[in-house]
Amino acid sequence: MLELRHLRTLAALQETGSVSRAAKRIHLTQSALSHQIKALQDHYGLAIIRPRGQTVELTDAGRHLVALAGKVLEEIQATERNLAKMSERVSGSLRIALECHTCFDWLMPLMDAFRRNWADVELDLVPGFHSDPVKLLEEGGADVVIGSQSQQRRGIVHHPLFRFEILAVLAPDHPLRGKRLLRAADFADVTLITYPVPEDRIDLILNVLKPAGIHPHRRTAELTVAILQLVASRRGIAALPSWGIKNYVDHDYVIARRIGTHGLWSNLYASTLAETASRPYLRDFLATARNTCFATLDGVIPLEEKQTG
Amino acid sequence: MLELRHLRTLAALQETGSVSRAAKRIHLTQSALSHQIKALQDHYGLAIIRPRGQTVELTDAGRHLVALAGKVLEEIQATERNLAKMSERVSGSLRIALECHTCFDWLMPLMDAFRRNWADVELDLVPGFHSDPVKLLEEGGADVVIGSQSQQRRGIVHHPLFRFEILAVLAPDHPLRGKRLLRAADFADVTLITYPVPEDRIDLILNVLKPAGIHPHRRTAELTVAILQLVASRRGIAALPSWGIKNYVDHDYVIARRIGTHGLWSNLYASTLAETASRPYLRDFLATARNTCFATLDGVIPLEEKQTG
DNA sequence: ATAGATATATGAATGATATTCATGGATTTT
DNA sequence: AAAATCCATGAATATCATTCATATATCTAT
């Protein structure tokens, strides 16, 4: 018989387009989902997915169920929000600080949605980019810090958001365009265009270039579009999250290359004080943040709860 | 975490107004539901039900969840209907024959709903009341017979609908009004007002009066309202399903009394040929029939699948 | 072509957990 | 006061979802 777990599976399947990715997405094994789907298919006497090359695609019946899943899961989230509001007086603040410039892209629509759902919570974006997020939390300067580096400390909880790949961004006619992937040595003679943050906050430098003893010339820009503008104008190379540049790559404005054999990956966390972590509106914020990120951002991978750094 | 089984429980709880009745309704034990509800309450940190005398009532949070259950379960039924339509070419007929006059009351709205959902199925009501329903099915005169008596035969399936009580109906100033319940002897000198069917199709006569050797004078009427009119005019006593007379009793048009110490009960079945039983639209018809009956009819009790006669 | 990587399917074993059983306390009815 | 009815709950049971191990198929790369 149909249960919500089936609907959650179907929703994840739609979002990810593959059984194994969907399994990662909802923290189950590929086998579990495969069994679930088989059970549904046997129950209804209809195919829900159909092999499509190496992966699968939804059938007509599958799309019906996916549509149902969307509606139902949304309704459930809405009433669970209402219950959360009933369970305690929710007036509080959610001041968000960013460690990662690119996150603006997905944060803005998320904040809009949040404001609609939690009118009584004071929502704010802490201006500037801060060198010590943990300190910021402890001193009460912010309620959440969204960042890529999580230094463990008592009383601080790092909620995993997702794992993403950082790609090198080049002008379409850049001399290095022929390479399928870039290695540390390729950065020796280029200008690296980055956000205006210290070197130890830039993954490419910290994890790839510095260990190889390479110190390229740096140039900074505040906004992602400005960086891409400079890249396209052949002023240098940038390293940005894959989802942040997808649109520009798709339109051949720039090209993207993997960094190192397995790529340069980074994890994104939302960090809060332990006491903040239990607040219903914070939990809802995190849940919808993950949802919208997985739904809208490309090449984003779930992160285990226990995983660190 | 919330699952559909919780929502089904909540919906049943709303319909029945008590944990144990809800348990019967969905064929689980009272204990199971009690555990489910406790789990929900612990999960949300909110009371869902609150003791009210011997039974319980829904809290504010409970009503939120019940509302969710209503929406969600309805949406699921709708898409399951769609899937059923996809799984095979559904064009067929559903000709309904009635053994029980009173059933008109709840059958009409049900047929309207069915017509909307299964436009391609030829829906019809077989006129008249038939002495041998099994024969009617086997000869193809009807696809479903709704009746109270289920004679077992190969190739015929009796789908249980519900169990209900048959009450004696009296004029408010009838000499027997003082009795809390009527026994066979009380019927010795009264006129019994019934539908125009043979004696062996009237439960009161078959199971109560005949065994006691009592043969009251009979008078017949075609319609329920006509019977009640005669009763109210002190022309005699009738025996009708509790849910068929509820409105008239509530308005003091007539009064109702239990028959025998434990009451006179009857089971209602929908009988079909075995081959008809598997058709998706028939299954949907039965499901919504049960749903609407339990939701709208008063004092109606679920019937076990295996139970007979 | 062939090996390697990646994706899905599936039977058997495992593990989690929903349900039942047994029971006690509480309320209403006779 | 006793009987009947209802809900709550800890412990035992049973069910069934998930994992594990493994096989097959597809795509990629050398």
Short mmCIF file of N, CA and C (backbone and C1' of nucleotides) in Angstrom, two decimals, chain D residues 2-26:
data_model
loop_
_atom_site.label_atom_id
_atom_site.label_comp_id
_atom_site.label_asym_id
_atom_site.label_seq_id
_atom_site.Cartn_x
_atom_site.Cartn_y
_atom_site.Cartn_z
P DA D 2 -19.19 -5.26 44.53
"O5'" DA D 2 -19.74 -5.60 43.09
"C5'" DA D 2 -21.14 -5.81 42.90
"C4'" DA D 2 -21.44 -5.79 41.42
"C3'" DA D 2 -20.34 -6.40 40.54
"O3'" DA D 2 -20.94 -7.19 39.53
"C1'" DA D 2 -20.78 -4.19 39.85
P DA D 3 -20.04 -8.08 38.54
"O5'" DA D 3 -20.47 -7.47 37.13
"C5'" DA D 3 -21.80 -6.96 36.96
"C4'" DA D 3 -21.85 -6.18 35.67
"C3'" DA D 3 -20.91 -6.69 34.59
"O3'" DA D 3 -21.60 -6.75 33.36
"C1'" DA D 3 -20.48 -4.40 35.00
P DA D 4 -20.85 -7.28 32.05
"O5'" DA D 4 -20.65 -5.90 31.26
"C5'" DA D 4 -21.70 -4.94 31.25
"C4'" DA D 4 -21.23 -3.69 30.54
"C3'" DA D 4 -20.30 -3.96 29.34
"O3'" DA D 4 -20.77 -3.21 28.24
"C1'" DA D 4 -19.29 -2.43 30.83
P DT D 5 -20.01 -3.33 26.85
"O5'" DT D 5 -19.16 -1.99 26.84
"C5'" DT D 5 -19.78 -0.75 27.18
"C4'" DT D 5 -18.75 0.35 27.16
"C3'" DT D 5 -17.72 0.23 26.04
"O3'" DT D 5 -17.66 1.47 25.36
"C1'" DT D 5 -16.65 0.58 28.12
P DC D 6 -16.80 1.61 24.04
"O5'" DC D 6 -15.57 2.49 24.53
"C5'" DC D 6 -15.82 3.72 25.21
"C4'" DC D 6 -14.51 4.25 25.76
"C3'" DC D 6 -13.34 4.12 24.80
"O3'" DC D 6 -12.84 5.40 24.46
"C1'" DC D 6 -12.76 3.38 26.99
P DC D 7 -11.70 5.51 23.36
"O5'" DC D 7 -10.40 5.70 24.26
"C5'" DC D 7 -10.33 6.79 25.16
"C4'" DC D 7 -9.09 6.67 26.02
"C3'" DC D 7 -7.76 6.60 25.27
"O3'" DC D 7 -6.88 7.58 25.78
"C1'" DC D 7 -7.93 4.81 26.82
P DA D 8 -5.40 7.71 25.20
"O5'" DA D 8 -4.55 6.87 26.26
"C5'" DA D 8 -4.63 7.22 27.63
"C4'" DA D 8 -3.53 6.52 28.42
"C3'" DA D 8 -2.15 6.52 27.77
"O3'" DA D 8 -1.18 6.73 28.80
"C1'" DA D 8 -2.89 4.29 28.06
P DT D 9 0.35 6.90 28.44
"O5'" DT D 9 0.94 5.44 28.61
"C5'" DT D 9 0.68 4.72 29.82
"C4'" DT D 9 1.39 3.38 29.77
"C3'" DT D 9 2.65 3.32 28.90
"O3'" DT D 9 3.63 2.58 29.60
"C1'" DT D 9 1.21 1.60 28.29
P DG D 10 5.18 2.93 29.38
"O5'" DG D 10 5.88 1.55 29.75
"C5'" DG D 10 5.48 0.86 30.94
"C4'" DG D 10 5.71 -0.62 30.78
"C3'" DG D 10 7.00 -1.01 30.09
"O3'" DG D 10 7.54 -2.17 30.74
"C1'" DG D 10 5.18 -1.85 28.84
P DA D 11 8.86 -2.86 30.17
"O5'" DA D 11 8.29 -4.13 29.41
"C5'" DA D 11 7.34 -4.97 30.07
"C4'" DA D 11 7.02 -6.16 29.19
"C3'" DA D 11 8.22 -6.78 28.47
"O3'" DA D 11 8.07 -8.19 28.46
"C1'" DA D 11 6.62 -6.06 26.87
P DA D 12 9.07 -9.10 27.62
"O5'" DA D 12 8.16 -9.56 26.40
"C5'" DA D 12 6.96 -10.28 26.64
"C4'" DA D 12 6.33 -10.72 25.33
"C3'" DA D 12 7.26 -11.51 24.39
"O3'" DA D 12 6.51 -12.60 23.85
"C1'" DA D 12 6.47 -9.55 23.28
P DT D 13 7.21 -13.54 22.75
"O5'" DT D 13 6.55 -13.03 21.41
"C5'" DT D 13 5.15 -12.70 21.40
"C4'" DT D 13 4.81 -12.12 20.04
"C3'" DT D 13 5.44 -12.87 18.86
"O3'" DT D 13 4.38 -13.32 18.04
"C1'" DT D 13 5.73 -10.52 18.65
P DA D 14 4.66 -14.27 16.82
"O5'" DA D 14 4.40 -13.24 15.64
"C5'" DA D 14 3.45 -12.20 15.83
"C4'" DA D 14 3.51 -11.24 14.67
"C3'" DA D 14 3.89 -11.89 13.35
"O3'" DA D 14 3.03 -11.38 12.36
"C1'" DA D 14 5.43 -10.17 13.88
P DT D 15 3.10 -11.92 10.87
"O5'" DT D 15 3.32 -10.57 10.06
"C5'" DT D 15 2.82 -9.36 10.61
"C4'" DT D 15 3.61 -8.18 10.10
"C3'" DT D 15 4.01 -8.27 8.61
"O3'" DT D 15 3.66 -7.05 8.02
"C1'" DT D 15 5.88 -7.70 9.91
P DC D 16 3.41 -6.98 6.47
"O5'" DC D 16 4.40 -5.83 6.04
"C5'" DC D 16 4.83 -4.87 7.04
"C4'" DC D 16 6.23 -4.37 6.69
"C3'" DC D 16 6.62 -4.55 5.22
"O3'" DC D 16 7.45 -3.47 4.89
"C1'" DC D 16 8.21 -5.53 6.54
P DA D 17 7.14 -2.60 3.62
"O5'" DA D 17 8.21 -1.42 3.71
"C5'" DA D 17 8.33 -0.71 4.92
"C4'" DA D 17 9.79 -0.48 5.26
"C3'" DA D 17 10.65 -0.02 4.10
"O3'" DA D 17 11.51 1.01 4.57
"C1'" DA D 17 11.56 -2.01 5.01
P DT D 18 12.47 1.78 3.52
"O5'" DT D 18 13.90 1.16 3.80
"C5'" DT D 18 14.41 1.19 5.12
"C4'" DT D 18 15.64 0.32 5.21
"C3'" DT D 18 16.70 0.58 4.13
"O3'" DT D 18 17.86 1.09 4.77
"C1'" DT D 18 16.32 -1.77 4.46
P DT D 19 19.15 1.49 3.84
"O5'" DT D 19 20.10 0.22 4.02
"C5'" DT D 19 20.37 -0.27 5.33
"C4'" DT D 19 21.03 -1.63 5.24
"C3'" DT D 19 22.30 -1.68 4.38
"O3'" DT D 19 23.34 -2.25 5.16
"C1'" DT D 19 20.81 -3.41 3.77
P DC D 20 24.87 -2.16 4.61
"O5'" DC D 20 25.20 -3.64 4.13
"C5'" DC D 20 24.62 -4.75 4.82
"C4'" DC D 20 24.87 -6.04 4.05
"C3'" DC D 20 26.08 -6.03 3.12
"O3'" DC D 20 26.80 -7.24 3.28
"C1'" DC D 20 24.15 -6.65 1.92
P DA D 21 28.23 -7.45 2.57
"O5'" DA D 21 27.89 -8.47 1.40
"C5'" DA D 21 26.96 -9.52 1.65
"C4'" DA D 21 26.64 -10.24 0.35
"C3'" DA D 21 27.80 -10.30 -0.64
"O3'" DA D 21 27.82 -11.59 -1.23
"C1'" DA D 21 25.94 -9.28 -1.66
P DT D 22 28.99 -11.96 -2.32
"O5'" DT D 22 28.21 -11.84 -3.69
"C5'" DT D 22 26.90 -12.42 -3.80
"C4'" DT D 22 26.26 -12.02 -5.11
"C3'" DT D 22 27.20 -11.98 -6.33
"O3'" DT D 22 26.67 -12.80 -7.34
"C1'" DT D 22 25.82 -10.10 -6.27
P DA D 23 27.58 -13.27 -8.58
"O5'" DA D 23 26.57 -13.03 -9.78
"C5'" DA D 23 25.17 -13.33 -9.60
"C4'" DA D 23 24.37 -12.54 -10.61
"C3'" DA D 23 25.05 -12.41 -11.99
"O3'" DA D 23 24.14 -12.77 -13.02
"C1'" DA D 23 24.45 -10.27 -11.17
P DT D 24 24.72 -12.76 -14.54
"O5'" DT D 24 24.03 -11.47 -15.15
"C5'" DT D 24 22.64 -11.21 -14.92
"C4'" DT D 24 22.28 -9.88 -15.55
"C3'" DT D 24 22.91 -9.65 -16.93
"O3'" DT D 24 21.92 -9.18 -17.82
"C1'" DT D 24 23.39 -7.84 -15.50
P DA D 25 22.30 -8.88 -19.34
"O5'" DA D 25 22.32 -7.29 -19.37
"C5'" DA D 25 21.20 -6.55 -18.88
"C4'" DA D 25 21.49 -5.06 -18.97
"C3'" DA D 25 22.10 -4.61 -20.30
"O3'" DA D 25 21.42 -3.46 -20.75
"C1'" DA D 25 23.48 -3.92 -18.51
P DT D 26 21.76 -2.88 -22.21
"O5'" DT D 26 22.57 -1.55 -21.87
"C5'" DT D 26 22.03 -0.61 -20.95
"C4'" DT D 26 23.08 0.44 -20.65
"C3'" DT D 26 23.75 1.04 -21.88
"O3'" DT D 26 23.57 2.44 -21.84
"C1'" DT D 26 25.35 0.44 -20.24
#
